Short mmCIF file of C-alpha atoms in Angstrom, two decimals:
data_model
loop_
_atom_site.label_atom_id
_atom_site.label_comp_id
_atom_site.label_asym_id
_atom_site.label_seq_id
_atom_site.Cartn_x
_atom_site.Cartn_y
_atom_site.Cartn_z
CA MET A 1 91.48 111.90 92.25
CA PRO A 2 90.89 115.69 92.53
CA LEU A 3 87.29 115.20 91.34
CA PHE A 4 86.77 112.62 94.08
CA PHE A 5 87.81 115.08 96.78
CA ILE A 6 85.68 117.86 95.27
CA ALA A 7 82.66 115.53 95.28
CA GLU A 8 83.34 114.49 98.87
CA LEU A 9 83.55 118.11 100.00
CA ARG A 10 80.17 118.90 98.44
CA SER A 11 78.37 115.73 99.48
CA PRO A 12 76.09 115.91 102.57
CA SER A 13 76.93 112.21 103.28
CA PRO A 14 80.49 111.68 102.02
CA ILE A 15 81.97 108.21 101.67
CA MET A 16 85.21 109.54 103.16
CA PRO A 17 84.64 112.55 105.45
CA LEU A 18 87.64 114.73 104.74
CA HIS A 19 87.52 116.36 108.14
CA ILE A 20 89.19 113.26 109.61
CA TYR A 21 92.41 114.50 108.00
CA LYS A 22 92.39 117.53 110.27
CA SER A 23 93.84 115.16 112.86
CA ARG A 24 97.62 115.14 112.52
CA ILE A 25 97.69 111.53 113.66
CA VAL A 26 95.36 110.49 110.85
CA SER A 27 97.01 112.54 108.12
CA LEU A 28 100.56 111.46 109.00
CA SER A 29 99.49 107.83 109.35
CA MET A 30 98.04 108.00 105.84
CA VAL A 31 101.40 109.30 104.58
CA VAL A 32 103.07 106.30 106.20
CA VAL A 33 100.68 103.69 104.77
CA PHE A 34 100.95 105.35 101.35
CA CYS A 35 104.75 105.07 101.44
CA THR A 36 104.73 101.48 102.68
CA GLY A 37 102.16 100.53 100.04
CA PHE A 38 104.44 102.14 97.45
CA GLY A 39 107.19 99.68 98.32
CA MET A 40 105.05 96.66 99.21
CA PHE A 41 103.27 96.19 95.89
CA GLY A 42 106.45 96.96 93.99
CA SER A 43 108.34 94.23 95.83
CA PHE A 44 105.65 91.67 94.94
CA VAL A 45 106.37 92.32 91.25
CA PHE A 46 110.09 93.03 91.05
CA ILE A 47 111.44 90.35 93.38
CA PRO A 48 110.06 87.51 91.20
CA LEU A 49 111.32 89.44 88.18
CA PHE A 50 114.82 89.37 89.67
CA PHE A 51 114.75 85.61 90.27
CA GLN A 52 113.26 84.80 86.87
CA GLY A 53 114.88 87.41 84.65
CA ALA A 54 118.27 87.89 86.30
CA LEU A 55 118.89 84.43 87.75
CA GLY A 56 116.99 82.36 85.19
CA ALA A 57 114.63 80.66 87.66
CA SER A 58 111.35 79.20 86.44
CA PRO A 59 108.12 81.22 86.80
CA THR A 60 106.82 78.81 89.46
CA SER A 61 109.94 78.92 91.62
CA SER A 62 110.22 82.71 91.19
CA GLY A 63 106.76 83.15 92.66
CA SER A 64 107.49 80.70 95.49
CA PHE A 65 110.40 82.86 96.62
CA LEU A 66 107.79 85.35 97.87
CA THR A 67 106.56 82.83 100.45
CA PRO A 68 109.18 83.64 103.14
CA MET A 69 108.43 87.34 102.79
CA MET A 70 104.68 86.76 103.10
CA LEU A 71 105.14 84.56 106.17
CA SER A 72 107.40 87.13 107.80
CA MET A 73 104.78 89.81 107.11
CA VAL A 74 102.20 87.74 108.97
CA LEU A 75 104.65 87.18 111.83
CA GLY A 76 105.52 90.88 112.05
CA SER A 77 101.85 91.87 112.05
CA ALA A 78 100.99 89.36 114.80
CA LEU A 79 103.94 90.26 117.04
CA TRP A 80 103.41 94.01 116.72
CA GLY A 81 99.70 93.64 117.38
CA GLN A 82 100.49 91.84 120.62
CA ALA A 83 103.18 94.37 121.52
CA LEU A 84 100.74 97.26 121.04
CA SER A 85 98.25 95.55 123.31
CA ARG A 86 100.68 94.52 126.03
CA LEU A 87 103.02 97.54 126.08
CA GLY A 88 100.40 100.26 126.32
CA GLY A 89 99.98 101.11 122.65
CA HIS A 90 103.18 103.05 121.97
CA TYR A 91 102.47 103.11 118.25
CA ARG A 92 104.96 105.85 117.41
CA ILE A 93 107.94 104.02 118.92
CA LEU A 94 106.86 100.64 117.59
CA GLY A 95 106.12 102.19 114.21
CA ILE A 96 109.62 103.66 113.97
CA ILE A 97 111.21 100.34 114.96
CA GLY A 98 109.13 98.41 112.42
CA LEU A 99 109.84 100.87 109.62
CA ALA A 100 113.55 100.83 110.46
CA ILE A 101 113.56 97.03 110.11
CA MET A 102 111.80 97.36 106.77
CA GLY A 103 114.29 100.03 105.65
CA ILE A 104 117.27 97.83 106.51
CA GLY A 105 115.79 94.96 104.51
CA VAL A 106 115.11 97.23 101.53
CA LEU A 107 118.64 98.66 101.64
CA LEU A 108 120.14 95.17 101.71
CA LEU A 109 118.01 94.19 98.71
CA ALA A 110 119.28 97.24 96.84
CA ASP A 111 122.77 95.73 96.98
CA ILE A 112 121.97 92.27 95.64
CA SER A 113 123.69 90.97 92.53
CA ARG A 114 123.67 87.83 90.43
CA GLN A 115 126.43 86.48 92.68
CA THR A 116 124.42 86.98 95.88
CA PRO A 117 123.48 83.56 97.34
CA ALA A 118 119.76 82.89 97.10
CA ILE A 119 119.52 82.25 100.85
CA LYS A 120 120.84 85.75 101.55
CA THR A 121 118.34 87.32 99.21
CA ILE A 122 115.53 85.36 100.87
CA LEU A 123 116.69 86.52 104.33
CA TYR A 124 116.73 90.14 103.13
CA MET A 125 113.21 89.68 101.75
CA ALA A 126 112.03 88.18 105.04
CA LEU A 127 113.52 91.10 106.95
CA MET A 128 111.76 93.61 104.72
CA GLY A 129 108.52 91.63 104.94
CA PHE A 130 108.69 91.50 108.74
CA GLY A 131 109.11 95.27 108.95
CA MET A 132 106.35 95.79 106.43
CA GLY A 133 104.01 93.55 108.41
CA THR A 134 104.51 95.60 111.57
CA THR A 135 102.95 98.63 109.90
CA PHE A 136 99.54 96.99 109.43
CA PRO A 137 98.37 96.90 113.06
CA THR A 138 100.48 99.85 114.17
CA PHE A 139 98.98 102.54 111.97
CA ASN A 140 95.51 101.02 111.86
CA ILE A 141 95.36 101.32 115.64
CA ALA A 142 96.86 104.81 115.57
CA VAL A 143 94.12 105.97 113.18
CA GLN A 144 91.31 104.14 114.98
CA ASN A 145 92.39 105.64 118.28
CA ALA A 146 92.34 109.17 116.88
CA VAL A 147 88.80 109.32 115.45
CA PRO A 148 85.34 109.14 117.06
CA TYR A 149 83.74 105.69 117.39
CA ARG A 150 81.23 106.47 114.65
CA LEU A 151 84.08 106.94 112.16
CA LEU A 152 86.07 103.81 113.02
CA GLY A 153 84.97 101.97 109.87
CA THR A 154 85.63 104.94 107.63
CA ALA A 155 89.07 105.62 109.09
CA THR A 156 90.08 101.96 108.86
CA ALA A 157 88.95 101.78 105.24
CA ALA A 158 90.89 104.96 104.51
CA THR A 159 94.15 103.28 105.53
CA GLN A 160 93.50 100.50 103.02
CA PHE A 161 92.56 103.08 100.40
CA TRP A 162 95.83 104.99 100.75
CA ARG A 163 97.86 101.78 100.87
CA SER A 164 96.26 100.72 97.59
CA ILE A 165 96.83 104.14 96.02
CA GLY A 166 100.47 103.98 97.09
CA GLY A 167 100.78 100.52 95.57
CA ALA A 168 99.23 101.58 92.26
CA LEU A 169 101.48 104.62 91.94
CA GLY A 170 104.45 102.59 93.15
CA LEU A 171 104.03 100.01 90.41
CA ALA A 172 103.72 102.71 87.75
CA ILE A 173 106.64 104.84 88.95
CA LEU A 174 108.99 102.00 89.86
CA GLY A 175 108.19 100.20 86.61
CA SER A 176 109.05 103.31 84.62
CA ILE A 177 112.29 103.76 86.55
CA MET A 178 113.25 100.15 85.98
CA ILE A 179 112.66 100.31 82.22
CA ALA A 180 114.61 103.57 81.96
CA ARG A 181 117.53 102.28 84.02
CA PHE A 182 117.54 98.94 82.21
CA GLY A 183 117.76 100.58 78.79
CA SER A 184 120.29 103.26 79.73
CA GLY A 185 122.57 100.90 81.65
CA LEU A 186 122.68 98.09 79.10
CA GLY A 187 125.44 99.65 77.00
CA SER A 188 127.89 99.74 79.89
CA TYR A 189 127.51 96.00 80.47
CA LEU A 190 128.07 94.92 76.87
CA THR A 191 131.42 93.36 76.07
CA GLU A 192 133.71 95.14 73.64
CA ASN A 193 133.03 92.49 71.01
CA THR A 194 129.29 93.10 71.12
CA ARG A 195 129.41 96.85 71.74
CA ASP A 196 131.58 97.53 68.70
CA HIS A 197 129.23 95.83 66.28
CA ASN A 198 127.95 98.35 63.76
CA GLN A 199 124.30 97.34 64.27
CA VAL A 200 124.22 97.22 68.08
CA SER A 201 122.21 100.46 68.28
CA GLU A 202 119.52 98.83 66.14
CA LEU A 203 119.50 95.88 68.52
CA HIS A 204 118.98 98.19 71.51
CA SER A 205 115.57 99.21 70.20
CA LEU A 206 114.53 95.53 70.26
CA ILE A 207 115.80 94.61 73.72
CA GLU A 208 115.18 97.77 75.73
CA ASN A 209 112.38 95.92 77.52
CA PRO A 210 113.46 93.10 79.91
CA GLN A 211 110.42 91.03 78.89
CA ILE A 212 112.69 88.90 76.71
CA LEU A 213 114.27 87.49 79.88
CA MET A 214 110.89 86.07 80.91
CA ASP A 215 110.93 83.69 77.95
CA PRO A 216 111.44 80.02 78.95
CA ASP A 217 114.39 79.93 76.53
CA PRO A 218 115.80 83.48 76.41
CA ILE A 219 118.77 82.48 74.26
CA GLN A 220 116.47 81.12 71.56
CA ALA A 221 114.21 84.16 71.85
CA LEU A 222 117.20 86.46 71.45
CA CYS A 223 118.40 84.47 68.44
CA ASN A 224 114.97 84.79 66.86
CA ILE A 225 114.99 88.55 67.35
CA THR A 226 118.47 89.03 65.94
CA ALA A 227 118.19 86.54 63.07
CA GLY A 228 116.89 89.17 60.66
CA LEU A 229 119.68 91.55 61.59
CA LYS A 230 122.42 89.00 60.93
CA LEU A 231 123.99 90.59 63.92
CA LEU A 232 125.36 88.16 66.43
CA ASN A 233 127.24 84.87 66.47
CA PRO A 234 126.41 82.30 69.21
CA ASN A 235 129.14 83.62 71.53
CA SER A 236 127.96 87.20 71.16
CA THR A 237 124.37 86.11 71.83
CA GLN A 238 125.44 84.59 75.16
CA GLU A 239 127.41 87.73 76.00
CA LEU A 240 124.41 89.89 75.22
CA LEU A 241 122.14 87.73 77.37
CA GLU A 242 124.54 88.09 80.29
CA ALA A 243 124.59 91.87 79.80
CA LEU A 244 120.79 91.92 79.81
CA ARG A 245 120.67 90.03 83.10
CA VAL A 246 123.29 92.19 84.78
CA SER A 247 121.54 95.36 83.57
CA LEU A 248 118.22 94.08 84.93
CA THR A 249 119.82 93.34 88.32
CA SER A 250 121.24 96.84 88.47
CA ALA A 251 117.88 98.40 87.53
CA ILE A 252 116.07 96.42 90.23
CA GLY A 253 118.70 97.56 92.76
CA ASP A 254 117.90 101.16 91.82
CA ILE A 255 114.22 100.45 92.42
CA PHE A 256 114.92 99.35 95.97
CA LEU A 257 116.94 102.52 96.54
CA VAL A 258 113.83 104.51 95.60
CA THR A 259 111.80 102.29 97.94
CA PHE A 260 114.31 103.00 100.71
CA ALA A 261 113.77 106.72 100.13
CA THR A 262 109.99 106.36 100.53
CA THR A 263 110.53 104.25 103.67
CA SER A 264 112.70 107.05 105.05
CA VAL A 265 109.86 109.50 104.39
CA ALA A 266 107.56 107.17 106.35
CA ILE A 267 109.97 107.11 109.29
CA ILE A 268 110.20 110.91 109.32
CA ALA A 269 106.39 111.19 109.23
CA THR A 270 106.11 108.74 112.13
CA LEU A 271 108.40 110.91 114.25
CA PHE A 272 105.73 113.63 114.23
CA ILE A 273 102.78 111.38 115.12
CA LYS A 274 101.45 112.20 118.55
CA GLU A 275 100.77 109.25 120.83
CA LEU A 276 97.40 109.17 122.60
CA PRO A 277 96.52 106.64 125.31
CA LEU A 278 94.58 103.75 123.81
CA ARG A 279 90.84 103.76 124.42
CA ARG A 280 89.36 100.72 126.12
#
């Protein structure tokens, strides 16, 4: 990334003219799309993981649970695009409202558990998706309105670039947080019967990754892993599987708390975006 910017500064015909970032509207809008991309791509991965790993849903149904969120994103994008056109282009106010809706959805998702009804989780996802969708037209228009006509294509592409960069970093960072929280929190969810076993620390090294919960038959997969250790009886295996699922749910909740923090940063950045009248 630093080499890219150095090359762009030295190039007589840069792909991304860096002088566009001298505009506070452009630079702050890129912060916003980076933060929303951070949470958006992460939600596409970790929400199906919750349904499949924590609730035991099939891979097909886990992916289908994303459909309401995707539809609400389209709805939010369409409604906010119309609102910008009909209400005079108040992209700062509309941006704050949209991000606040997204933040509420993310915060509600951070509190889900295995006992949360699926319909509630889907509604929370739809709320987050709606708020996320509002950011697409809002900050695209803000950036396009702040640069000369000859740079419209470049500025628009830059918003997609920073959204993608945010998504890539989001997946890496949130994935690392989830693995760390999953491994460190597992011990507190083990029952006394399982925790007191003299080989449980050896078992931790085998199940510190939640990938085992993606197996079509996680109980059998866990039995296969522990067979060589002569560690667990059938009851303890079921107890351990439950602890794995609860630990995964808690780790995913922590991920959404981090996403809420990045959404808050986006809201703060939007507060400082200056509104300019929309060009005709």
